[in-house]
XYZ file of N, CA and C in Angstrom:
441
model
N -1.614 -0.472 9.670
C -0.211 -0.259 9.517
C 0.336 -1.123 8.415
N -0.131 -0.892 7.260
C 0.371 -1.693 6.142
C 1.851 -1.443 5.874
N 2.494 -2.489 5.369
C 3.828 -2.372 4.811
C 3.634 -2.330 3.304
N 4.179 -1.314 2.653
C 3.954 -1.105 1.223
C 5.282 -1.145 0.484
N 5.364 -2.025 -0.481
C 6.512 -2.069 -1.392
C 6.094 -1.382 -2.679
N 6.953 -0.495 -3.160
C 6.693 0.248 -4.392
C 7.887 0.014 -5.317
N 7.622 -0.576 -6.465
C 8.679 -0.867 -7.428
C 8.447 -0.060 -8.693
N 9.487 0.645 -9.126
C 9.429 1.468 -10.334
C 10.712 1.264 -11.121
N 10.662 1.575 -12.389
C 11.866 1.574 -13.207
C 12.629 2.870 -12.990
N 13.953 2.822 -13.200
C 14.760 4.029 -13.093
C 14.289 5.048 -14.126
N 14.522 6.306 -13.827
C 14.174 7.357 -14.771
C 13.301 8.450 -14.196
N 12.675 8.187 -13.056
C 11.874 9.228 -12.416
C 12.771 10.061 -11.513
N 12.391 11.313 -11.332
C 13.137 12.187 -10.426
C 12.816 11.799 -8.977
N 13.682 12.189 -8.041
C 13.382 11.948 -6.624
C 12.039 12.568 -6.214
N 11.713 13.716 -6.784
C 10.429 14.370 -6.469
C 9.250 13.537 -6.963
N 9.376 12.960 -8.145
C 8.306 12.110 -8.674
C 8.129 10.861 -7.811
N 9.221 10.267 -7.409
C 9.139 9.069 -6.568
C 8.502 9.415 -5.225
N 8.882 10.542 -4.657
C 8.260 10.996 -3.403
C 6.758 11.216 -3.584
N 6.376 11.827 -4.700
C 4.955 12.091 -4.971
C 4.178 10.779 -5.076
N 4.771 9.773 -5.703
C 4.122 8.463 -5.815
C 3.944 7.846 -4.428
N 5.020 7.828 -3.638
C 4.955 7.249 -2.295
C 3.942 7.993 -1.426
N 3.950 9.318 -1.493
C 2.997 10.118 -0.714
C 1.562 9.852 -1.143
N 1.325 9.744 -2.449
C -0.028 9.500 -2.955
C -0.565 8.173 -2.435
N 0.266 7.144 -2.456
C -0.153 5.828 -1.966
C -0.440 5.893 -0.467
N 0.452 6.505 0.287
C 0.237 6.604 1.740
C -1.010 7.433 2.052
N -1.182 8.550 1.374
C -2.360 9.398 1.606
C -3.655 8.637 1.326
N -3.653 7.793 0.310
C -4.843 6.990 0.004
C -5.137 6.000 1.122
N -4.099 5.366 1.655
C -4.290 4.411 2.752
C -4.797 5.128 3.997
N -4.230 6.274 4.303
C -4.689 7.058 5.459
C -6.163 7.434 5.272
N -6.519 7.914 4.080
C -7.887 8.346 3.816
C -8.885 7.194 3.887
N -8.542 6.059 3.307
C -9.497 4.948 3.229
C -9.532 4.079 4.482
N -8.392 3.883 5.111
C -8.337 2.961 6.247
C -8.257 3.671 7.590
N -8.095 4.982 7.577
C -8.093 5.737 8.825
C -6.902 5.446 9.721
N -5.787 5.036 9.147
C -4.605 4.783 9.971
C -3.953 6.115 10.338
N -3.180 6.144 11.413
C -2.469 7.383 11.745
C -1.470 7.748 10.645
N -1.315 9.018 10.387
C -0.432 9.505 9.323
C 1.007 9.001 9.501
N 1.485 8.937 10.741
C 2.876 8.510 10.976
C 3.026 6.987 10.986
N 1.959 6.268 10.791
C 1.998 4.811 10.704
C 2.362 4.461 9.262
N 3.599 4.760 8.904
C 4.023 4.673 7.498
C 5.249 3.775 7.376
N 5.085 2.715 6.586
C 6.162 1.772 6.322
C 6.160 1.494 4.827
N 7.144 2.026 4.120
C 7.233 1.870 2.673
C 8.661 1.497 2.281
N 8.752 0.630 1.294
C 10.030 0.267 0.691
C 9.913 0.624 -0.783
N 10.780 1.512 -1.241
C 10.732 1.976 -2.630
C 11.996 1.465 -3.319
N 11.799 0.741 -4.409
C 12.926 0.159 -5.127
C 12.859 0.574 -6.594
N 13.988 1.073 -7.088
C 14.111 1.393 -8.513
C 14.844 0.236 -9.206
N 14.373 -0.096 -10.402
C 14.914 -1.225 -11.143
C 15.474 -0.775 -12.482
N 16.502 -1.478 -12.926
C 17.076 -1.237 -14.247
C 16.139 -1.804 -15.314
N 16.289 -1.386 -16.569
C 15.420 -1.885 -17.644
C 15.348 -3.413 -17.661
N 14.152 -3.902 -17.898
C 13.830 -5.328 -18.023
C 13.881 -6.074 -16.695
N 13.970 -5.350 -15.564
C 13.903 -6.006 -14.260
C 12.488 -6.009 -13.697
N 11.602 -5.230 -14.307
C 10.176 -5.318 -14.011
C 9.505 -5.750 -15.310
N 8.789 -6.836 -15.234
C 8.046 -7.315 -16.395
C 6.578 -7.307 -16.012
N 5.794 -6.495 -16.688
C 4.357 -6.372 -16.395
C 3.618 -6.329 -17.719
N 3.240 -7.511 -18.179
C 2.573 -7.602 -19.469
C 1.059 -7.654 -19.269
N 0.344 -7.770 -20.354
C -1.113 -7.806 -20.352
C -1.617 -9.066 -19.650
N -2.630 -8.918 -18.831
C -3.264 -10.052 -18.154
C -4.539 -10.468 -18.883
N -4.680 -10.046 -20.134
C -5.884 -10.358 -20.892
C -6.918 -9.248 -20.849
N -6.519 -8.081 -20.384
C -7.445 -6.954 -20.267
C -7.376 -6.008 -21.456
N -6.419 -6.214 -22.343
C -6.362 -5.439 -23.564
C -5.697 -4.090 -23.472
N -4.931 -3.830 -22.436
C -4.192 -2.570 -22.400
C -2.712 -2.854 -22.268
N -1.926 -1.896 -22.685
C -0.469 -2.019 -22.683
C 0.126 -1.187 -21.565
N 1.233 -1.662 -21.064
C 1.996 -0.905 -20.079
C 3.313 -0.482 -20.714
N 3.875 0.575 -20.171
C 5.174 1.056 -20.643
C 6.202 0.839 -19.545
N 7.333 1.431 -19.700
C 8.356 1.362 -18.653
C 7.993 2.251 -17.464
N 6.872 2.950 -17.531
C 6.419 3.798 -16.416
C 5.584 3.027 -15.397
N 5.507 1.713 -15.531
C 4.696 0.899 -14.629
C 5.114 1.121 -13.170
N 4.128 1.137 -12.292
C 4.337 1.208 -10.842
C 3.697 -0.042 -10.255
N 4.523 -0.859 -9.629
C 4.022 -2.094 -9.009
C 4.000 -1.893 -7.497
N 2.849 -2.183 -6.906
C 2.637 -1.947 -5.478
C 2.245 -3.262 -4.821
N 2.858 -3.546 -3.693
C 2.457 -4.679 -2.868
C 2.101 -4.133 -1.491
N 0.911 -4.456 -1.036
C 0.454 -4.006 0.278
C 0.305 -5.230 1.170
N 1.023 -5.231 2.283
C 0.947 -6.290 3.275
C 0.240 -5.696 4.490
N -0.868 -6.300 4.909
C -1.639 -5.699 5.999
C -2.432 -6.765 6.745
N -2.966 -6.381 7.889
C -3.766 -7.286 8.701
C -5.041 -7.689 7.979
N -5.419 -8.944 8.109
C -6.651 -9.467 7.522
C -7.865 -8.855 8.218
N -8.981 -8.801 7.504
C -10.228 -8.399 8.129
C -11.001 -7.321 7.402
N -10.400 -6.669 6.431
C -11.138 -5.625 5.710
C -12.027 -6.259 4.654
N -13.137 -5.622 4.398
C -14.086 -6.152 3.425
C -13.564 -5.961 2.007
N -14.143 -6.737 1.096
C -13.796 -6.562 -0.317
C -14.132 -5.145 -0.777
N -15.236 -4.598 -0.283
C -15.611 -3.230 -0.656
C -14.570 -2.220 -0.171
N -14.047 -2.417 1.037
C -13.014 -1.514 1.562
C -11.743 -1.608 0.726
N -11.391 -2.813 0.319
C -10.202 -2.997 -0.522
C -10.401 -2.318 -1.873
N -11.560 -2.515 -2.471
C -11.823 -1.896 -3.774
C -11.814 -0.371 -3.676
N -12.337 0.158 -2.578
C -12.297 1.611 -2.378
C -10.847 2.084 -2.263
N -10.001 1.303 -1.582
C -8.589 1.654 -1.476
C -7.929 1.639 -2.853
N -8.172 0.604 -3.635
C -7.579 0.520 -4.975
C -7.960 1.742 -5.813
N -9.235 2.106 -5.763
C -9.713 3.260 -6.535
C -9.057 4.556 -6.045
N -8.924 4.696 -4.745
C -8.310 5.903 -4.177
C -6.833 5.990 -4.555
N -6.146 4.869 -4.498
C -4.738 4.856 -4.919
C -4.632 5.240 -6.389
N -5.468 4.651 -7.236
C -5.427 4.956 -8.673
C -5.680 6.439 -8.924
N -6.650 7.013 -8.229
C -6.965 8.430 -8.427
C -5.807 9.316 -7.985
N -5.268 9.028 -6.825
C -4.171 9.860 -6.318
C -2.905 9.705 -7.165
N -2.661 8.514 -7.683
C -1.511 8.337 -8.571
C -1.740 9.044 -9.903
N -2.959 9.010 -10.401
C -3.268 9.741 -11.633
C -2.990 11.234 -11.435
N -3.300 11.733 -10.247
C -3.059 13.148 -9.936
C -1.575 13.519 -9.983
N -0.685 12.517 -9.793
C 0.762 12.794 -9.845
C 1.397 12.224 -11.114
N 0.552 11.885 -12.112
C 1.066 11.518 -13.422
C 1.227 10.041 -13.716
N 0.701 9.175 -12.860
C 0.757 7.732 -13.130
C -0.610 7.305 -13.663
N -0.643 6.925 -14.933
C -1.906 6.521 -15.563
C -2.368 5.169 -15.035
N -3.664 4.950 -15.098
C -4.258 3.723 -14.572
C -3.703 2.449 -15.180
N -3.372 2.473 -16.473
C -2.829 1.271 -17.110
C -1.390 0.992 -16.671
N -0.763 1.937 -15.975
C 0.611 1.761 -15.494
C 0.655 1.293 -14.036
N -0.503 0.989 -13.460
C -0.615 0.614 -12.054
C -0.883 -0.880 -11.936
N -0.107 -1.541 -11.121
C -0.314 -2.958 -10.794
C -0.214 -3.072 -9.285
N -1.232 -3.682 -8.647
C -1.287 -3.727 -7.186
C -1.602 -5.138 -6.718
N -0.827 -5.631 -5.771
C -1.102 -6.895 -5.094
C -1.339 -6.624 -3.620
N -2.300 -7.324 -3.038
C -2.726 -7.079 -1.650
C -2.624 -8.399 -0.892
N -1.799 -8.448 0.134
C -1.588 -9.648 0.915
C -1.985 -9.412 2.360
N -2.812 -10.314 2.879
C -3.273 -10.194 4.264
C -2.537 -11.185 5.163
N -2.460 -10.827 6.433
C -1.818 -11.669 7.424
C -2.438 -11.384 8.782
N -1.868 -11.954 9.839
C -2.406 -11.766 11.183
C -1.419 -11.085 12.107
N -1.853 -10.788 13.335
C -0.997 -10.075 14.285
C 0.288 -10.839 14.615
N 0.258 -12.145 14.504
C 1.444 -12.962 14.788
C 2.526 -12.814 13.720
N 2.199 -12.177 12.608
C 3.111 -12.079 11.472
C 3.932 -10.796 11.449
N 3.909 -10.009 12.527
C 4.602 -8.716 12.539
C 5.538 -8.607 13.727
N 6.739 -8.102 13.462
C 7.678 -7.713 14.511
C 8.215 -6.344 14.141
N 8.101 -5.394 15.053
C 8.534 -4.026 14.798
C 9.925 -3.752 15.350
N 10.543 -4.765 15.911
C 11.888 -4.616 16.422
C 12.135 -5.519 17.614
N 13.386 -5.704 17.939
C 13.837 -6.479 19.087
C 13.428 -7.947 19.031
N 13.023 -8.434 17.847
C 12.692 -9.844 17.715
C 11.443 -10.273 18.459
N 10.544 -9.321 18.711
C 9.295 -9.640 19.410
C 8.109 -9.346 18.502
N 7.072 -10.151 18.617
C 5.812 -9.910 17.920
C 4.962 -9.035 18.846
N 5.102 -7.719 18.698
C 4.532 -6.776 19.658
C 3.006 -6.848 19.777
N 2.331 -7.291 18.722
C 0.882 -7.469 18.837
C 0.564 -8.644 19.763
N 1.416 -9.656 19.768
C 1.176 -10.819 20.627
C 1.631 -10.574 22.058
N 2.701 -9.795 22.225
C 3.207 -9.529 23.583
C 2.370 -8.486 24.310
N 1.524 -7.752 23.565
C 0.713 -6.701 24.164
C 1.367 -5.334 24.145
N 2.588 -5.248 23.588
C 3.258 -3.945 23.491
C 2.514 -3.012 22.536
N 1.818 -3.584 21.573
C 0.963 -2.824 20.651
C -0.427 -3.436 20.654
N -1.426 -2.598 20.509
C -2.793 -3.091 20.377
C -3.005 -3.552 18.949
N -3.689 -4.654 18.788
C -4.021 -5.134 17.451
C -4.939 -4.103 16.819
N -4.583 -3.607 15.618
C -5.393 -2.548 15.003
C -6.788 -3.017 14.639
N -7.710 -2.102 14.785
C -9.080 -2.313 14.333
C -9.070 -2.127 12.820
N -9.476 -3.135 12.073
C -9.389 -3.039 10.625
C -10.705 -2.666 9.955
N -11.733 -2.374 10.749
C -12.988 -1.942 10.136
C -12.813 -0.574 9.498
N -13.484 -0.333 8.370
C -13.397 0.993 7.748
C -13.861 2.068 8.715
N -13.314 3.262 8.560
C -13.638 4.383 9.445
C -15.142 4.580 9.543
N -15.855 4.507 8.403
C -17.289 4.774 8.421
C -18.071 3.715 9.195
N -17.478 2.545 9.493
C -18.182 1.502 10.232
C -17.906 1.580 11.733
N -17.084 2.504 12.152
C -16.744 2.625 13.565
C -17.783 3.473 14.292
N -18.059 3.059 15.509
C -18.947 3.851 16.347
C -18.219 5.115 16.781
N -18.943 6.202 17.076
C -18.296 7.447 17.483
C -17.348 7.292 18.662
N -17.617 6.370 19.578
C -16.763 6.205 20.740
C -15.485 5.466 20.418
N -15.354 4.968 19.164
C -14.170 4.206 18.798
C -14.424 2.708 18.878
N -15.573 2.315 19.514
C -15.921 0.902 19.551
C -16.488 0.515 18.196
N -16.298 -0.740 17.840
C -16.810 -1.201 16.552
C -18.179 -1.844 16.709
N -18.905 -1.880 15.628
C -20.228 -2.524 15.622
C -20.087 -4.019 15.510
């Protein structure tokens, strides 16, 4: 149940912004096996010069079409699972017109104590919600138990 922040510059149509948000969510569903309705996204449009995304020494340029993504999620996924997610997000965004050089992604991990879904309670700690299994779908046993 990641929380995803998506920051873009003004100028895209509502349909384009929806396509970007859907592409990111679809990639997370595909790679992490979360339920489709387990969707928490914050989409923010910025005026010119409110997003600054320059070269990190990789030799490519970004334009005002940059899409900055922050994913906040439970700790425990492997580096390989994260890299597969990054690749899936990049592919799905490319399919909706966001080039790879226009993508910037930060991934932040936390624990069950760091989430409250309402009423000022940490539902993972109170037992109102089960702590999600963060193993990749392919590593799960058929019965739903993990290895």
